[in-house]
Amino acid sequence: DVKVTQSSRYLVKRTGEKVFLECVQDMDHENMFWYRQDPGLGLRLIYFSYDVKMKEKGDIPEGYSVSREKKERFSLILESASTNQTSMYLCASSLGGSATNTEAFFGQGTRLTVV
Amino acid sequence: AQKITQTQPGMFVQEKEAVTLDCTYDTSDPSYGLFWYKQPSSGEMIFLIYQGSYDQQNATEGRYSLNFQKARKSANLVISASQLGDSAMYFCAMREVRFSGGYNKLIFGAGTRLAVHP
């Protein structure tokens, strides 16, 4: 079974802290994605990566950065956490290449609260 | 720009009846894939069905079917014979690929919350 693991289920951080959200997948997937999920807004893409050290901005990258030094790990970094970054964060991975039918597999989510 | 629109924040249906969840999309790429995912209250994301932009026939998976109208850029999910366990959030998603460099992007809509009543 594909497994996507996010390092924490719940996190509480203070405003201004640097926050790291880690995501690891065990199926050798090329693609990895970070989303935030908010009521009424669905899943919004923050950043994605289709290869090691490759990263692309999604629709809402402001205030975030990412790192992908190894194929299996994709980290989301909040450089200086703010209260408006309180949200559920979802990581996903999928096979790469030119096929459009590759299913994405999701982690269990990290509920981040910034106080 | 690529975009997914789900205009129904909430829907309800009687058990055993069929329900259609709407999804429209916007893209300028000729090659793309459309997905539906289910998210029950437990929070996990469950893949339901896929439709490719070049597929001639509508996709079906058990009680799920995708009503794909390419000219209208719509990809509605039809659930037949609704069950109580179908109560969940449903998300429409689109994958955009570019053949050079492996670029592969997946975006989602705002979702529709479906409630199945006995």
Tab-separated table of C-alpha atoms in Angstrom:
chain	number	residue	atom	x	y	z
A	1	ASP	CA	0.000	0.000	0.000
A	2	VAL	CA	1.116	3.534	-0.745
A	3	LYS	CA	1.859	5.421	2.373
A	4	VAL	CA	2.143	9.168	2.743
A	5	THR	CA	3.094	10.176	6.250
A	6	GLN	CA	2.957	13.637	7.711
A	7	SER	CA	5.136	14.180	10.744
A	8	SER	CA	2.462	15.635	13.027
A	9	ARG	CA	-1.303	15.341	13.296
A	10	TYR	CA	-1.665	18.467	15.420
A	11	LEU	CA	0.668	21.416	15.934
A	12	VAL	CA	0.362	24.607	17.939
A	13	LYS	CA	2.881	27.330	17.210
A	14	ARG	CA	3.370	30.933	18.188
A	15	THR	CA	3.178	33.878	15.827
A	16	GLY	CA	6.557	34.567	14.268
A	17	GLU	CA	7.932	31.051	14.749
A	18	LYS	CA	9.515	29.167	11.882
A	19	VAL	CA	7.468	26.031	11.304
A	20	PHE	CA	8.427	22.869	9.452
A	21	LEU	CA	5.823	20.404	8.191
A	22	GLU	CA	7.337	17.167	6.957
A	23	CYS	CA	5.904	14.702	4.485
A	24	VAL	CA	7.379	11.353	3.511
A	25	GLN	CA	6.128	8.890	0.898
A	26	ASP	CA	7.308	5.333	0.404
A	27	MET	CA	6.295	4.596	-3.195
A	28	ASP	CA	9.070	6.326	-5.132
A	29	HIS	CA	6.644	8.921	-6.493
A	30	GLU	CA	8.058	11.783	-8.513
A	31	ASN	CA	5.279	14.233	-7.709
A	32	MET	CA	4.572	15.702	-4.306
A	33	PHE	CA	2.097	18.410	-3.340
A	34	TRP	CA	1.255	20.608	-0.375
A	35	TYR	CA	-2.299	21.924	0.093
A	36	ARG	CA	-4.114	23.789	2.761
A	37	GLN	CA	-7.765	23.017	3.407
A	38	ASP	CA	-10.132	25.648	4.775
A	39	PRO	CA	-13.939	25.473	5.062
A	40	GLY	CA	-15.622	26.798	1.953
A	41	LEU	CA	-12.334	27.094	0.078
A	42	GLY	CA	-11.535	23.455	-0.522
A	43	LEU	CA	-7.956	22.367	-1.102
A	44	ARG	CA	-5.695	25.130	-2.302
A	45	LEU	CA	-2.330	24.267	-3.777
A	46	ILE	CA	0.604	25.909	-2.013
A	47	TYR	CA	3.616	24.317	-3.739
A	48	PHE	CA	4.333	21.228	-5.746
A	49	SER	CA	7.403	19.343	-6.865
A	50	TYR	CA	7.822	16.955	-9.791
A	51	ASP	CA	11.425	15.990	-9.133
A	52	VAL	CA	14.109	16.248	-6.500
A	53	LYS	CA	15.133	19.858	-5.966
A	54	MET	CA	12.403	20.998	-8.395
A	55	LYS	CA	9.633	23.127	-6.970
A	56	GLU	CA	6.814	25.158	-8.436
A	57	LYS	CA	4.526	27.693	-6.850
A	58	GLY	CA	0.911	26.785	-6.573
A	59	ASP	CA	-1.960	29.205	-6.174
A	60	ILE	CA	-1.154	30.497	-2.683
A	61	PRO	CA	2.625	30.344	-2.098
A	62	GLU	CA	2.945	33.589	-0.148
A	63	GLY	CA	4.373	33.055	3.318
A	64	TYR	CA	5.513	29.517	2.520
A	65	SER	CA	8.567	27.828	1.096
A	66	VAL	CA	9.393	24.186	0.389
A	67	SER	CA	12.329	21.877	0.259
A	68	ARG	CA	12.819	18.611	-1.597
A	69	GLU	CA	16.326	17.313	-1.105
A	70	LYS	CA	15.349	13.642	-1.367
A	71	LYS	CA	12.741	12.050	-3.553
A	72	GLU	CA	10.702	10.667	-0.671
A	73	ARG	CA	10.544	13.820	1.449
A	74	PHE	CA	8.814	17.139	0.803
A	75	SER	CA	8.927	19.774	3.511
A	76	LEU	CA	6.700	22.811	3.861
A	77	ILE	CA	8.200	25.763	5.714
A	78	LEU	CA	6.358	28.673	7.238
A	79	GLU	CA	9.104	31.248	7.528
A	80	SER	CA	7.294	33.352	10.130
A	81	ALA	CA	4.000	31.837	11.177
A	82	SER	CA	0.969	34.087	11.300
A	83	THR	CA	-2.533	33.497	12.629
A	84	ASN	CA	-3.970	33.449	9.105
A	85	GLN	CA	-1.915	30.324	8.445
A	86	THR	CA	-3.988	28.390	10.943
A	87	SER	CA	-5.380	25.607	8.796
A	88	MET	CA	-5.365	21.922	7.888
A	89	TYR	CA	-2.352	21.072	5.736
A	90	LEU	CA	-2.460	18.074	3.416
A	91	CYS	CA	0.458	16.469	1.625
A	92	ALA	CA	-0.021	14.251	-1.426
A	93	SER	CA	2.132	12.273	-3.832
A	94	SER	CA	1.678	10.622	-7.216
A	95	LEU	CA	3.613	9.019	-10.009
A	96	GLY	CA	5.209	11.383	-12.497
A	97	GLY	CA	5.591	11.436	-16.248
A	98	SER	CA	3.180	12.618	-18.890
A	99	ALA	CA	0.203	10.491	-17.871
A	100	THR	CA	-2.790	12.403	-16.583
A	101	ASN	CA	-4.441	9.465	-14.856
A	102	THR	CA	-2.101	8.993	-11.947
A	103	GLU	CA	-4.017	8.974	-8.703
A	104	ALA	CA	-2.776	11.162	-5.869
A	105	PHE	CA	-2.354	9.636	-2.417
A	106	PHE	CA	-2.786	11.777	0.642
A	107	GLY	CA	-1.336	11.966	4.100
A	108	GLN	CA	-3.528	12.151	7.176
A	109	GLY	CA	-3.194	15.931	7.414
A	110	THR	CA	-1.642	18.292	9.950
A	111	ARG	CA	-3.920	20.665	11.796
A	112	LEU	CA	-1.795	23.715	12.525
A	113	THR	CA	-2.907	26.376	14.965
A	114	VAL	CA	-0.922	29.594	15.187
A	115	VAL	CA	-1.531	31.583	18.363
B	1	ALA	CA	-5.230	29.958	-15.637
B	2	GLN	CA	-6.291	26.522	-14.569
B	3	LYS	CA	-9.393	26.538	-12.385
B	4	ILE	CA	-11.957	24.173	-10.884
B	5	THR	CA	-15.412	25.414	-9.859
B	6	GLN	CA	-17.896	23.557	-7.694
B	7	THR	CA	-20.963	25.746	-7.288
B	8	GLN	CA	-22.900	23.615	-4.796
B	9	PRO	CA	-21.603	24.116	-1.249
B	10	GLY	CA	-24.115	21.596	0.057
B	11	MET	CA	-26.513	19.007	-1.326
B	12	PHE	CA	-28.859	16.532	0.220
B	13	VAL	CA	-30.461	13.431	-1.210
B	14	GLN	CA	-32.788	10.697	-0.011
B	15	GLU	CA	-31.286	7.290	0.469
B	16	LYS	CA	-31.485	5.113	-2.676
B	17	GLU	CA	-31.940	8.101	-4.969
B	18	ALA	CA	-29.381	9.382	-7.481
B	19	VAL	CA	-27.553	12.684	-7.064
B	20	THR	CA	-25.399	14.804	-9.365
B	21	LEU	CA	-22.553	16.926	-8.064
B	22	ASP	CA	-21.458	19.668	-10.432
B	23	CYS	CA	-17.929	20.508	-11.523
B	24	THR	CA	-16.721	22.871	-14.204
B	25	TYR	CA	-13.129	23.462	-15.118
B	26	ASP	CA	-10.997	25.810	-17.116
B	27	THR	CA	-7.742	25.016	-18.837
B	28	SER	CA	-6.026	25.833	-22.087
B	29	ASP	CA	-4.100	22.586	-22.192
B	30	PRO	CA	-5.375	19.842	-24.506
B	31	SER	CA	-4.198	17.057	-22.224
B	32	TYR	CA	-5.586	16.912	-18.717
B	33	GLY	CA	-7.190	14.545	-16.273
B	34	LEU	CA	-10.230	15.018	-14.068
B	35	PHE	CA	-10.729	13.304	-10.723
B	36	TRP	CA	-13.288	13.055	-7.984
B	37	TYR	CA	-12.307	12.436	-4.375
B	38	LYS	CA	-14.441	11.766	-1.324
B	39	GLN	CA	-13.540	13.044	2.127
B	40	PRO	CA	-15.613	11.542	4.952
B	41	SER	CA	-15.657	13.088	8.405
B	42	SER	CA	-12.555	11.052	9.278
B	43	GLY	CA	-10.588	13.349	6.970
B	44	GLU	CA	-9.012	10.814	4.650
B	45	MET	CA	-9.087	11.505	0.919
B	46	ILE	CA	-10.550	8.642	-1.109
B	47	PHE	CA	-10.110	8.489	-4.879
B	48	LEU	CA	-13.395	7.713	-6.645
B	49	ILE	CA	-13.112	8.115	-10.401
B	50	TYR	CA	-10.970	9.473	-13.213
B	51	GLN	CA	-11.686	10.884	-16.689
B	52	GLY	CA	-9.045	11.755	-19.269
B	53	SER	CA	-9.469	14.639	-21.676
B	54	TYR	CA	-9.127	12.314	-24.658
B	55	ASP	CA	-11.447	9.612	-23.337
B	56	GLN	CA	-14.410	9.106	-25.637
B	57	GLN	CA	-16.638	7.427	-23.087
B	58	ASN	CA	-17.765	8.593	-19.685
B	59	ALA	CA	-15.969	6.898	-16.819
B	60	THR	CA	-17.848	4.589	-14.468
B	61	GLU	CA	-16.806	2.917	-11.225
B	62	GLY	CA	-19.561	0.963	-9.531
B	63	ARG	CA	-22.218	3.437	-8.357
B	64	TYR	CA	-20.132	6.385	-9.530
B	65	SER	CA	-20.181	7.764	-13.036
B	66	LEU	CA	-18.692	10.884	-14.490
B	67	ASN	CA	-20.785	12.919	-16.916
B	68	PHE	CA	-18.038	14.437	-19.055
B	69	GLN	CA	-19.056	17.222	-21.422
B	70	LYS	CA	-15.827	18.483	-22.928
B	71	ALA	CA	-17.271	21.367	-24.932
B	72	ARG	CA	-18.961	22.706	-21.804
B	73	LYS	CA	-15.879	21.945	-19.694
B	74	SER	CA	-17.940	20.101	-17.143
B	75	ALA	CA	-17.252	16.861	-15.292
B	76	ASN	CA	-20.206	16.134	-13.052
B	77	LEU	CA	-20.200	13.208	-10.650
B	78	VAL	CA	-23.323	11.050	-10.561
B	79	ILE	CA	-23.882	8.792	-7.573
B	80	SER	CA	-26.615	6.267	-8.134
B	81	ALA	CA	-28.597	4.574	-5.354
B	82	SER	CA	-27.247	6.804	-2.586
B	83	GLN	CA	-26.299	5.206	0.711
B	84	LEU	CA	-25.961	6.742	4.161
B	85	GLY	CA	-22.218	6.137	3.948
B	86	ASP	CA	-22.033	8.472	0.958
B	87	SER	CA	-22.451	11.453	3.290
B	88	ALA	CA	-19.143	13.304	2.928
B	89	MET	CA	-17.321	16.149	1.206
B	90	TYR	CA	-16.699	15.594	-2.487
B	91	PHE	CA	-13.905	17.297	-4.366
B	92	CYS	CA	-13.391	17.651	-8.085
B	93	ALA	CA	-9.764	17.921	-9.215
B	94	MET	CA	-7.810	18.474	-12.412
B	95	ARG	CA	-4.337	17.375	-13.340
B	96	GLU	CA	-2.311	19.381	-15.830
B	97	VAL	CA	0.823	17.883	-17.329
B	98	ARG	CA	3.447	19.273	-19.645
B	99	PHE	CA	5.517	16.805	-21.527
B	100	SER	CA	8.739	18.731	-21.241
B	101	GLY	CA	10.399	18.479	-17.860
B	102	GLY	CA	7.800	16.389	-16.105
B	103	TYR	CA	5.700	19.327	-14.890
B	104	ASN	CA	2.678	17.895	-13.145
B	105	LYS	CA	0.132	20.010	-11.304
B	106	LEU	CA	-3.030	18.946	-9.481
B	107	ILE	CA	-5.647	21.438	-8.313
B	108	PHE	CA	-8.947	21.010	-6.487
B	109	GLY	CA	-12.293	22.744	-6.251
B	110	ALA	CA	-13.974	24.090	-3.122
B	111	GLY	CA	-15.956	20.910	-2.609
B	112	THR	CA	-19.596	19.932	-2.105
B	113	ARG	CA	-20.897	18.546	1.159
B	114	LEU	CA	-23.379	15.769	0.487
B	115	ALA	CA	-25.855	14.642	3.118
B	116	VAL	CA	-27.801	11.438	2.528
B	117	HIS	CA	-31.061	11.262	4.459
B	118	PRO	CA	-32.782	7.980	5.381
